mmCIF file of C-alpha atoms and ligand atoms in Angstrom:
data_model
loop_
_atom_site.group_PDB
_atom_site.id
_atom_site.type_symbol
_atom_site.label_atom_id
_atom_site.label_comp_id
_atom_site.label_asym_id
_atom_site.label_seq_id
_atom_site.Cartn_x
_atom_site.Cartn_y
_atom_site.Cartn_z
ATOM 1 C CA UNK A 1 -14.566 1.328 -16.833
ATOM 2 C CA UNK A 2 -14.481 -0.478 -20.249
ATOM 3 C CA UNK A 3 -11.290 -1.101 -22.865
ATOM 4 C CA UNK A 4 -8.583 -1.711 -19.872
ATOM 5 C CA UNK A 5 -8.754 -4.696 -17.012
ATOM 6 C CA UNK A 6 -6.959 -2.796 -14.151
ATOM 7 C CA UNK A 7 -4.325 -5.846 -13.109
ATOM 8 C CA UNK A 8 -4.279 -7.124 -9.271
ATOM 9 C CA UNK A 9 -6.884 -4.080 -8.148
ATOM 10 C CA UNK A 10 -7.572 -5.338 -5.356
ATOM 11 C CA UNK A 11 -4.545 -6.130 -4.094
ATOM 12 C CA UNK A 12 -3.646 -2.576 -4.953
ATOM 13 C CA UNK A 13 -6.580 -1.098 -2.906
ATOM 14 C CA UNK A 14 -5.336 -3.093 0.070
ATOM 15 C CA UNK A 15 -1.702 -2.022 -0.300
ATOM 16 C CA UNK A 16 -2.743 2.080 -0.728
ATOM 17 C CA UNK A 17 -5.125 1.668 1.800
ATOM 18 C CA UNK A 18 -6.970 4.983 0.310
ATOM 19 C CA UNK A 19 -8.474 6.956 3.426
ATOM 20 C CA UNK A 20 -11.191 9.971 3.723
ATOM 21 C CA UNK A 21 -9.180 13.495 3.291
ATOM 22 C CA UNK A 22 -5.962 11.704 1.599
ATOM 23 C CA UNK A 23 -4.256 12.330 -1.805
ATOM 24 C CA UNK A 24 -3.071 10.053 -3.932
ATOM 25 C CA UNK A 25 -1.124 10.002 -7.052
ATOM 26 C CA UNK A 26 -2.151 7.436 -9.541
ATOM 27 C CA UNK A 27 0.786 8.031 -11.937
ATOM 28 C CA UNK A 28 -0.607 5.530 -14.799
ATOM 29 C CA UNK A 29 -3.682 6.970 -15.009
ATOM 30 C CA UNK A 30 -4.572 4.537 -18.363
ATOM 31 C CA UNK A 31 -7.947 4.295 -18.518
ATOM 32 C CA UNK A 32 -9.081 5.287 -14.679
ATOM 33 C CA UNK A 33 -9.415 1.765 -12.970
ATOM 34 C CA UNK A 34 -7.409 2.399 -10.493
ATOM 35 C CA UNK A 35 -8.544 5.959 -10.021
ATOM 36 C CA UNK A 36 -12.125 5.277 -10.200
ATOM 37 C CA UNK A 37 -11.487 2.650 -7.936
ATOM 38 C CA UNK A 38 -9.577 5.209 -5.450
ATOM 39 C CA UNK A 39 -12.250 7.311 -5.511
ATOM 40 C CA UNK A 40 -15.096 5.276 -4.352
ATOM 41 C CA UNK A 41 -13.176 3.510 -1.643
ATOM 42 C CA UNK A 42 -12.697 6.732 0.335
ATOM 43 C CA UNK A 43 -14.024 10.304 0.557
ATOM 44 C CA UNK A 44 -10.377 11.305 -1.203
ATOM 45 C CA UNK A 45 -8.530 13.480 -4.197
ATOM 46 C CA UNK A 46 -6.665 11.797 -6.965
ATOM 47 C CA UNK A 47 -3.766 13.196 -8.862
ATOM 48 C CA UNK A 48 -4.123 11.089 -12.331
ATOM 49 C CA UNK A 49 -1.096 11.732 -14.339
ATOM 50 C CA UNK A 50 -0.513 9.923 -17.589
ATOM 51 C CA UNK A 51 2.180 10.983 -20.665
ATOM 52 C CA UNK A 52 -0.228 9.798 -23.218
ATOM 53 C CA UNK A 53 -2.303 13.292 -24.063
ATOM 54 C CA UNK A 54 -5.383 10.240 -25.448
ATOM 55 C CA UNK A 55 -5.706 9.855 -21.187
ATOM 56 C CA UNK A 56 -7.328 13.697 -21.077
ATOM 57 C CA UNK A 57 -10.532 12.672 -22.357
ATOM 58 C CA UNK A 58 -10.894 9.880 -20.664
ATOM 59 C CA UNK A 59 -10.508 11.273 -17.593
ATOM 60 C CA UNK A 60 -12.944 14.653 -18.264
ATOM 61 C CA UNK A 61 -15.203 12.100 -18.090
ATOM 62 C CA UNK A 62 -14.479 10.777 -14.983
ATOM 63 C CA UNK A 63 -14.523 14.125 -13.876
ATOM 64 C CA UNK A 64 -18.263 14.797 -14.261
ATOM 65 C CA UNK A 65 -18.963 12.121 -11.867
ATOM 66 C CA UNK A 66 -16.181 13.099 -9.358
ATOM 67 C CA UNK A 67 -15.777 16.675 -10.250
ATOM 68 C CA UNK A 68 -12.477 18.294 -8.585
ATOM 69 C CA UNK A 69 -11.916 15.026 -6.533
ATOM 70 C CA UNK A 70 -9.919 13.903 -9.679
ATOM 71 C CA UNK A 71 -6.965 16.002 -11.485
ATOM 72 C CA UNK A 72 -5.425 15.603 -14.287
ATOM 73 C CA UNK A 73 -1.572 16.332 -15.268
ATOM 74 C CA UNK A 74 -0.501 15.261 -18.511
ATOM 75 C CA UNK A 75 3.313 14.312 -18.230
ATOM 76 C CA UNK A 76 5.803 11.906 -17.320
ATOM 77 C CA UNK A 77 5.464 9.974 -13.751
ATOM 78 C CA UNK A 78 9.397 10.498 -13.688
ATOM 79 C CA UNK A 79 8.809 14.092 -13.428
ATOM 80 C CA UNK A 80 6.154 13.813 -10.396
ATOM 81 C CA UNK A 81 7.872 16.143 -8.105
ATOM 82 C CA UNK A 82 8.023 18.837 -10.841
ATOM 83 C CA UNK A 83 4.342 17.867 -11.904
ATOM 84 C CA UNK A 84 2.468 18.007 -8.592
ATOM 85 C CA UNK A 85 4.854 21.336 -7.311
ATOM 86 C CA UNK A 86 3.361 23.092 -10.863
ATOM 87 C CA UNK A 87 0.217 21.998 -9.891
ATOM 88 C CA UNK A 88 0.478 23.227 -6.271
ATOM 89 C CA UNK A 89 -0.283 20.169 -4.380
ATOM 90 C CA UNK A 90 2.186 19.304 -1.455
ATOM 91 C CA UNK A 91 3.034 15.764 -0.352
ATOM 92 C CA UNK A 92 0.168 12.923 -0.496
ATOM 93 C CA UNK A 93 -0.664 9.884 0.907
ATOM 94 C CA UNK A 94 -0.015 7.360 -1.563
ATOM 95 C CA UNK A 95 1.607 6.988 -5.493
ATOM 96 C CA UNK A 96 0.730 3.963 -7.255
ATOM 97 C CA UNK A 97 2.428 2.860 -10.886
ATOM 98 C CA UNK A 98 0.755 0.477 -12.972
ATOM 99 C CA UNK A 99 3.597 -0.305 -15.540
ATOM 100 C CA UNK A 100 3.700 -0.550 -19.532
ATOM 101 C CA UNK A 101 1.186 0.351 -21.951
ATOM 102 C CA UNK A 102 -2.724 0.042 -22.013
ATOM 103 C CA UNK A 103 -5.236 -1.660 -24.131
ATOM 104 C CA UNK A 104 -6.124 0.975 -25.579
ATOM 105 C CA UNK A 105 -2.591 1.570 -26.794
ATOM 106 C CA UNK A 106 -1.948 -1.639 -27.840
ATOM 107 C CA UNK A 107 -5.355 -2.107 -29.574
ATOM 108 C CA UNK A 108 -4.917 0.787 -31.891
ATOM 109 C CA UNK A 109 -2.913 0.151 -34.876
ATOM 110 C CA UNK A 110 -1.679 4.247 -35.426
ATOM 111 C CA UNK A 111 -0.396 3.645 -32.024
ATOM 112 C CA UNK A 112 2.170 0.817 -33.712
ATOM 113 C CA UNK A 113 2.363 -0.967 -30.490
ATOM 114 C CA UNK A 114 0.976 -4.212 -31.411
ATOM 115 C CA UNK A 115 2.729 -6.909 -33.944
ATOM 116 C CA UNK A 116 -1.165 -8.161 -33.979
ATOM 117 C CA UNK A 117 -2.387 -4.753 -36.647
ATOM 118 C CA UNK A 118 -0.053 -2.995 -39.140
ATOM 119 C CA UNK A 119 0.206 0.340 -38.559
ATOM 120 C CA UNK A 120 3.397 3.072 -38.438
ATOM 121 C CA UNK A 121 6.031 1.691 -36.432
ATOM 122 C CA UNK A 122 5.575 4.413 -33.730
ATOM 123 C CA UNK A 123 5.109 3.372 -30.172
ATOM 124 C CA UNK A 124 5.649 6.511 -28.006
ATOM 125 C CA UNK A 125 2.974 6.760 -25.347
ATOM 126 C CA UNK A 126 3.003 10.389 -26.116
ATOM 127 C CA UNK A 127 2.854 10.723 -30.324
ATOM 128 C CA UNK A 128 2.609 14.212 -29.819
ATOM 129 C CA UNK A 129 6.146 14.530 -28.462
ATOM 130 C CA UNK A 130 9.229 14.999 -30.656
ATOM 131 C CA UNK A 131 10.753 11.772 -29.288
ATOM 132 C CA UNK A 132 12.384 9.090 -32.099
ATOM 133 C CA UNK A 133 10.173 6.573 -32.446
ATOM 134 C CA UNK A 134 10.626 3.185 -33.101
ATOM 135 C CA UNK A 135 10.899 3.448 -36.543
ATOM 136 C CA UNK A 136 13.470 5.633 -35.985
ATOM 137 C CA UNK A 137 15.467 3.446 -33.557
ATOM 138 C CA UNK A 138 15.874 0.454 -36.270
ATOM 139 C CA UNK A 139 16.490 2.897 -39.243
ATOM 140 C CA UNK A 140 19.224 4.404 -37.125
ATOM 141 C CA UNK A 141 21.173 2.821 -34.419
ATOM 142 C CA UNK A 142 24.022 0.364 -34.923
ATOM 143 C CA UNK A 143 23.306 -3.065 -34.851
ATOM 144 C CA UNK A 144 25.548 -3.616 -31.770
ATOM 145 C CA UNK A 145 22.861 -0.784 -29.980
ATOM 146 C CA UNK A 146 20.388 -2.499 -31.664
ATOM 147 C CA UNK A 147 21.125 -6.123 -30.441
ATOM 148 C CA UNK A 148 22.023 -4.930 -27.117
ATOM 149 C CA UNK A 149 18.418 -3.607 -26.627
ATOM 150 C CA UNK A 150 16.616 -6.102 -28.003
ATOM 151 C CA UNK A 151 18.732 -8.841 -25.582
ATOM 152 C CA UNK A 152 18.304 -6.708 -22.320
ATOM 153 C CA UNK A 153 15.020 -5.394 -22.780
ATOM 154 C CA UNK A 154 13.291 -8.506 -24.163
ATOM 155 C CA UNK A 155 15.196 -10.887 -23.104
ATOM 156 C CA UNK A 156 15.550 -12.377 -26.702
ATOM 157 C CA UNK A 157 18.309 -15.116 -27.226
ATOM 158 C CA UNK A 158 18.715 -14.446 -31.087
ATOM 159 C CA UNK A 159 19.049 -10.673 -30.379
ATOM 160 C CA UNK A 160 22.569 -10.507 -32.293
ATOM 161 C CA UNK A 161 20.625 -12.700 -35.670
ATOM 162 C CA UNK A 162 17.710 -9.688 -35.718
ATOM 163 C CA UNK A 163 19.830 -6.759 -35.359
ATOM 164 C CA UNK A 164 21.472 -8.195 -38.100
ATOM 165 C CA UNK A 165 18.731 -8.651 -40.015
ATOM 166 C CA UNK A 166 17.037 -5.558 -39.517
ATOM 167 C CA UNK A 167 20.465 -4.333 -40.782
ATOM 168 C CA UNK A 168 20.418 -5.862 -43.906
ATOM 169 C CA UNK A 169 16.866 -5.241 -44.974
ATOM 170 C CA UNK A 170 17.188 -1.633 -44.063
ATOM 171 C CA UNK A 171 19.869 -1.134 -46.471
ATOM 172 C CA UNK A 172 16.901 -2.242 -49.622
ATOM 173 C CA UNK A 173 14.052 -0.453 -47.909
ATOM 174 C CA UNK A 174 13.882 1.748 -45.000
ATOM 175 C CA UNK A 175 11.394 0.230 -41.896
ATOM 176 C CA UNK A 176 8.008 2.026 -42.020
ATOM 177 C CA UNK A 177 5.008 -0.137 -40.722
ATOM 178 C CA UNK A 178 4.716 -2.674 -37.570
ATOM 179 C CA UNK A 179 4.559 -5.678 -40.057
ATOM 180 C CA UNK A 180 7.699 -4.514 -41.500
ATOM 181 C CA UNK A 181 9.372 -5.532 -38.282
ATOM 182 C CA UNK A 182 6.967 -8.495 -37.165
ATOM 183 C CA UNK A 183 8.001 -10.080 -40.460
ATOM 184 C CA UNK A 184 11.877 -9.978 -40.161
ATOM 185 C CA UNK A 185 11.657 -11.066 -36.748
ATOM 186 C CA UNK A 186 8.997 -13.970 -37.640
ATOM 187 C CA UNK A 187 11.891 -14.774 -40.147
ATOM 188 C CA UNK A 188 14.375 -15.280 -37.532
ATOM 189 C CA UNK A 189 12.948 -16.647 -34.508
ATOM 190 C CA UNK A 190 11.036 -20.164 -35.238
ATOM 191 C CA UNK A 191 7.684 -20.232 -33.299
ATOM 192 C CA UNK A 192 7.653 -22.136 -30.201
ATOM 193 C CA UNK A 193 4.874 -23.807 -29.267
ATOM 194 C CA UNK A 194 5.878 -23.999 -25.459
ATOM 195 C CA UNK A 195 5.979 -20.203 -24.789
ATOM 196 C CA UNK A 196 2.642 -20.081 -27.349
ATOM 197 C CA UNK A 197 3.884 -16.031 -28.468
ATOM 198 C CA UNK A 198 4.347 -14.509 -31.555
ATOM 199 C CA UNK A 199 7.758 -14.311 -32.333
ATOM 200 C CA UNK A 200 8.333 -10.842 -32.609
ATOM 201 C CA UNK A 201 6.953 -10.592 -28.874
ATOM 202 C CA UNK A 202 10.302 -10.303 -27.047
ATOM 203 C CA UNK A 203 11.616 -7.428 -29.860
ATOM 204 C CA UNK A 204 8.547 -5.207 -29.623
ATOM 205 C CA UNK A 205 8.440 -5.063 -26.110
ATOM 206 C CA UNK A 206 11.955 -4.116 -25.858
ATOM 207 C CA UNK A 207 11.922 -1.391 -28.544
ATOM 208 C CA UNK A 208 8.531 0.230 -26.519
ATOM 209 C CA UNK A 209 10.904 0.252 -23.236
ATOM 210 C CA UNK A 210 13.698 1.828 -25.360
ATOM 211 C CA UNK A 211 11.514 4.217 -27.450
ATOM 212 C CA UNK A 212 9.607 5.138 -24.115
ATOM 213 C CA UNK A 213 12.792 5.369 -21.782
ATOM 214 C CA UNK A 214 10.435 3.255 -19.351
ATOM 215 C CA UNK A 215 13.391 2.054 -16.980
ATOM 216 C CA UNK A 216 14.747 5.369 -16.546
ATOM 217 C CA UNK A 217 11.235 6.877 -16.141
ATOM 218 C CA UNK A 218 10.984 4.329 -13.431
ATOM 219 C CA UNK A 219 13.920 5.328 -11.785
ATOM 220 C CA UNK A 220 13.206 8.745 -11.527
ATOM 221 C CA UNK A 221 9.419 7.463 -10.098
ATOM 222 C CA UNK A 222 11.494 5.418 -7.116
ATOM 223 C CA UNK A 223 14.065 8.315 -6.676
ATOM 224 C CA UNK A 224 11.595 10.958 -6.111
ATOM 225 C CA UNK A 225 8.891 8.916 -4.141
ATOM 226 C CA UNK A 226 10.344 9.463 -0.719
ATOM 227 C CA UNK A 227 9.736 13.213 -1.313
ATOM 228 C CA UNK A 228 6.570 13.653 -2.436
ATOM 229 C CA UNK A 229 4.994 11.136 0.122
ATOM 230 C CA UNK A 230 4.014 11.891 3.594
ATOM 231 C CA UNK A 231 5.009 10.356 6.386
ATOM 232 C CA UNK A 232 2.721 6.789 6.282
ATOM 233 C CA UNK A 233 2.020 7.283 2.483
ATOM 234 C CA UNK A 234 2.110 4.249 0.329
ATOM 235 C CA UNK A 235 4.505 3.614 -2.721
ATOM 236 C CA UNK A 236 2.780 0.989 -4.470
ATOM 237 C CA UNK A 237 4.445 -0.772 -8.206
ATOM 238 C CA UNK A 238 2.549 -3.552 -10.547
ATOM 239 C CA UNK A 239 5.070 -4.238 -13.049
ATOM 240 C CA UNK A 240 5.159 -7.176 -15.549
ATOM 241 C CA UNK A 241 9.018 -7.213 -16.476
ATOM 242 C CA UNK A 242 11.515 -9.372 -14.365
ATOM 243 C CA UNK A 243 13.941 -5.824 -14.983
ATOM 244 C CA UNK A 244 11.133 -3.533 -13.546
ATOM 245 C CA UNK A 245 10.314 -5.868 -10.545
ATOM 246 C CA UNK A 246 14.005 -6.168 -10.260
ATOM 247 C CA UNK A 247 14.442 -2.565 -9.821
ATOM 248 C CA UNK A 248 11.659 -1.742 -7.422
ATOM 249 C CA UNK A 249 12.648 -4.368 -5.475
ATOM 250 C CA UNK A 250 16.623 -3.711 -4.832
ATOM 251 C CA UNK A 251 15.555 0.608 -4.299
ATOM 252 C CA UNK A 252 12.996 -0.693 -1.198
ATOM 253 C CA UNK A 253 15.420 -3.060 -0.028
ATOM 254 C CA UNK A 254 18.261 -0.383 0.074
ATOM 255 C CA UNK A 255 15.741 2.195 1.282
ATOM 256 C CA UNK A 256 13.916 0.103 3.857
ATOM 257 C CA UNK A 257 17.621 -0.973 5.211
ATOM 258 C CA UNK A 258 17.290 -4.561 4.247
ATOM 259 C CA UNK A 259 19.910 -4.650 1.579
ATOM 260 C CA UNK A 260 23.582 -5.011 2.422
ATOM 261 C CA UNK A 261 24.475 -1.243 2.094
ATOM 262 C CA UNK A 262 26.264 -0.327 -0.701
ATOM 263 C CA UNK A 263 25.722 -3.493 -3.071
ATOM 264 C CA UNK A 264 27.564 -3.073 -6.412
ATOM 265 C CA UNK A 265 24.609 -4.555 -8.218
ATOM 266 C CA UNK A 266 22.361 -1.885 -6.777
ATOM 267 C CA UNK A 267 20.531 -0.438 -10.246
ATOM 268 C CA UNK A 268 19.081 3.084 -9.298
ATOM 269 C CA UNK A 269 21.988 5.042 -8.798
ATOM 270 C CA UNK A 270 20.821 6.930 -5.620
ATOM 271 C CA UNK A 271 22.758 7.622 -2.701
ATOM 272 C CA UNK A 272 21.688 5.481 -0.247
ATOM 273 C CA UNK A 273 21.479 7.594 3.042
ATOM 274 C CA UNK A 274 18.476 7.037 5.801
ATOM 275 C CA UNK A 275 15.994 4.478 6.243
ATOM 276 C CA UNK A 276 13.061 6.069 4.924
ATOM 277 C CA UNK A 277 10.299 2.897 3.685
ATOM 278 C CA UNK A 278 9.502 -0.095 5.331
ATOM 279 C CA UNK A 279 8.554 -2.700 3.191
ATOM 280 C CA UNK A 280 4.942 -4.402 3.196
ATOM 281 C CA UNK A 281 6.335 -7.701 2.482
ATOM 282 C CA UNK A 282 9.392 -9.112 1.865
ATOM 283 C CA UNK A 283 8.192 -10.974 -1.299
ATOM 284 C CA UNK A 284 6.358 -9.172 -4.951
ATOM 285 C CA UNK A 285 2.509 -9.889 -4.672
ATOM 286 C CA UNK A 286 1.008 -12.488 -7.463
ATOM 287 C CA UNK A 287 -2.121 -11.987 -8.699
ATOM 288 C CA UNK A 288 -4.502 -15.053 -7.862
ATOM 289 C CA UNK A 289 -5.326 -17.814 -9.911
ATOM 290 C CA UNK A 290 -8.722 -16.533 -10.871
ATOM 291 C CA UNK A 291 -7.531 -13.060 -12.245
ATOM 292 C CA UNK A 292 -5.007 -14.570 -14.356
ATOM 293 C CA UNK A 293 -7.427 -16.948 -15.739
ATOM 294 C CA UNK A 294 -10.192 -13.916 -16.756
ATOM 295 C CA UNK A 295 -6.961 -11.913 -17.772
ATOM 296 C CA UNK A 296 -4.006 -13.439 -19.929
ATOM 297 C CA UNK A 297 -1.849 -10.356 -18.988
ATOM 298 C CA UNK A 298 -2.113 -9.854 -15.372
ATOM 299 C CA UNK A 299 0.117 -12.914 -15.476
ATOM 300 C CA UNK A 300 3.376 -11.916 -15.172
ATOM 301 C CA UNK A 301 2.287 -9.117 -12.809
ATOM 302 C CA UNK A 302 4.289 -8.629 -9.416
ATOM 303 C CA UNK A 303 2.974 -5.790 -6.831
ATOM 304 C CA UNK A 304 5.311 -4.433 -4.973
ATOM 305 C CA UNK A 305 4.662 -2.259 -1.632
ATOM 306 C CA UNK A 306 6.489 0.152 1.192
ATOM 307 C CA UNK A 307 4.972 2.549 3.869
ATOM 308 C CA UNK A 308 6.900 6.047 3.897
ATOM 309 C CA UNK A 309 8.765 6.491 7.140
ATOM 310 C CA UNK A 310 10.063 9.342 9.352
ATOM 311 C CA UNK A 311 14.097 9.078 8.255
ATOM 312 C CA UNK A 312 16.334 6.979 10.215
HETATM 313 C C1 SAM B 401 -1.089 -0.244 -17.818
HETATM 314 S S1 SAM B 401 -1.770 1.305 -18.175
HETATM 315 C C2 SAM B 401 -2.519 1.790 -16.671
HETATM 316 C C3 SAM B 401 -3.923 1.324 -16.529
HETATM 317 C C4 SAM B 401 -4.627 1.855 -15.298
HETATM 318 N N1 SAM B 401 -4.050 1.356 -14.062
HETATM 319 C C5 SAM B 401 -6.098 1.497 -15.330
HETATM 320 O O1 SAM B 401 -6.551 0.817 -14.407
HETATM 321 O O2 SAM B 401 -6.793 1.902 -16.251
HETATM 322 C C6 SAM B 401 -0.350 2.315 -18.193
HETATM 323 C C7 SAM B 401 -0.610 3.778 -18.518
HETATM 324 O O3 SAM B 401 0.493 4.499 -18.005
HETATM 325 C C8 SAM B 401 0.942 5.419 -18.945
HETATM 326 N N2 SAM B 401 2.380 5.564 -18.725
HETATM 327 C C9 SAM B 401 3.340 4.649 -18.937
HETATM 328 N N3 SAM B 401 4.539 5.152 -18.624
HETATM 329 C C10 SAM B 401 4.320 6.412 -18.163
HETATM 330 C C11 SAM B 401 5.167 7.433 -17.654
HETATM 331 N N4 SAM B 401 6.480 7.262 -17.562
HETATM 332 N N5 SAM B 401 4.586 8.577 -17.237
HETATM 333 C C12 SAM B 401 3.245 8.752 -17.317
HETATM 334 N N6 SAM B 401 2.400 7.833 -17.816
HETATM 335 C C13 SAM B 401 2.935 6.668 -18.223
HETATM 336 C C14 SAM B 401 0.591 4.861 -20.285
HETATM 337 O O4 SAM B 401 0.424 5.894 -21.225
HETATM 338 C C15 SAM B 401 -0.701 4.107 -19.987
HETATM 339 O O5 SAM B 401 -1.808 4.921 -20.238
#
């Protein structure tokens, strides 16, 4: 595979443990690492889902080398009950996630992703849906809605000074293009040379999580795992956000009975009931030293793993 280094692989080959007859949902398909991977570590199917309709080609071509081992739904991991039921496949053995967006994505400048090419300041993973996109987010919403995503999504400390200023220079000239937005923010946040990122860092990624609903996509994802895996399936999450980790940690905990029951800080708003994953680990998974060297962004990776159970 070529154009995407598929973060921690082997770490999550050991955690889905992929056997001969099993089915497993790799709900980021991207550009087929992890799939590809899948496949040749066992005589197995993989459901590929992605929500970017760009994945479909790439993964025809997989297909000619593993012909019907590997399917392809295009849609929203959030919707994975709905998508494998329409697709009549029953419970599997294993779902993996593989969080965020993919080089590809990033690397394109239509895509409006990346602060690093000018290009329309889009970033759904899907441009073919009729979702706002981020252009339409900093045209539109207040700048109390504004500053509040750009604080809890990217963990900026001069959220409140950008809303502000995308405020004002909206009212002269509407936002079109990525280096519309890189160059407000640039204007406001000083470049630090200890974190060594571009300014506007911090804001883009937290307008893609907004634009792309990613937390409650995730939610759904952890909500409807427990029914679409067997009993002994693996759930298995790389994410690269302290809000992601955060989340997929707290639902195993509550689901695997290690959590006080109940906690008011709880963030997926299930309903707690049976015992139904036990964790592989108590603590997220780094990647090793060596993989973060050979790839910058596999660095704030954390893998996070839990066996399905029969309820308790
Ligand atoms: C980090 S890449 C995955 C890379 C993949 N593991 C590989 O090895 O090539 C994430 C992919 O997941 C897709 N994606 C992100 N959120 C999604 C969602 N909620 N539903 C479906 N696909 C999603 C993106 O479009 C992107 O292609």
């Amino acid at each position: 595979m070529t154009g995407h280094y598929p973060v921690m692989l082997p770490e999550v080959l050991e955690a889905l443990s992929p056997s001969d007859g099993g089915v497993y949902v790799d709900g980021t398909f991207g550009a087929g690492g992890y799939s590809a991977a899948i496949l040749d570590a066992a005589d197995c199917r993989v459901i590929a889902i992605d929500r970017d309709p760009a994945a479909r080609s790439r993964a025809a071509a997989m297909q000619e080398k593993y012909g019907d081992r590997l399917v392809f739904l295009c849609g929203c991991f959030g919707d994975v009950a709905q998508l494998l039921e329409g697709g009549g496949i029953g419970k599997v053995d294993g779902f993996v996630l593989d969080l965020g967006v993919s080089s590809f994505q990033i690397d394109e400048a239509e895509r409006g992703f990346s602060f690093r090419f000018d290009g329309p300041l889009d970033m759904r993973m899907n441009s073919e849906s009729e979702e706002p996109t981020a252009a339409d987010i900093v045209n539109n919403y207040d700048e109390k809605k504004l500053a509040n995503i750009i604080y809890l999504y990217g963990d900026e400390r001069r959220s409140r000074q950008i809303a502000r200023r995308i405020v004002e220079r909206r009212a002269e000239r509407v936002f079109e293009t990525t280096e519309d937005l890189a160059d407000v923010v640039r204007d406001v946040v000083p470049k630090s040379h200890k974190d060594k990122i571009d300014p506007a860092t911090r804001t883009f990624q937290a307008l893609r999580i907004a634009v792309n609903d990613e937390l409650g996509e995730l939610e759904r994802a952890l909500i409807s795992s427990e029914d679409v895996l067997n009993d002994g399936g693996r759930l298995v999450v790389v994410s690269f956000h302290s809000l992601e980790d955060g989340m997929v940690k707290r639902y195993l905990r509550e689901k695997s009975g290690s959590e006080p029951r109940g906690s008011r800080y709880a963030p997926v708003a299930v309903d707690v009931g049976d015992v139904v994953f036990k964790l592989r680990g108590k603590k997220a998974v780094k990647p090793s030293d060596v993989e973060c060297k050979e790839n910058s962004r596999s660095r704030s990776a954390r893998l996070r793993a839990a066996t399905r159970v029969v309820a308790s």
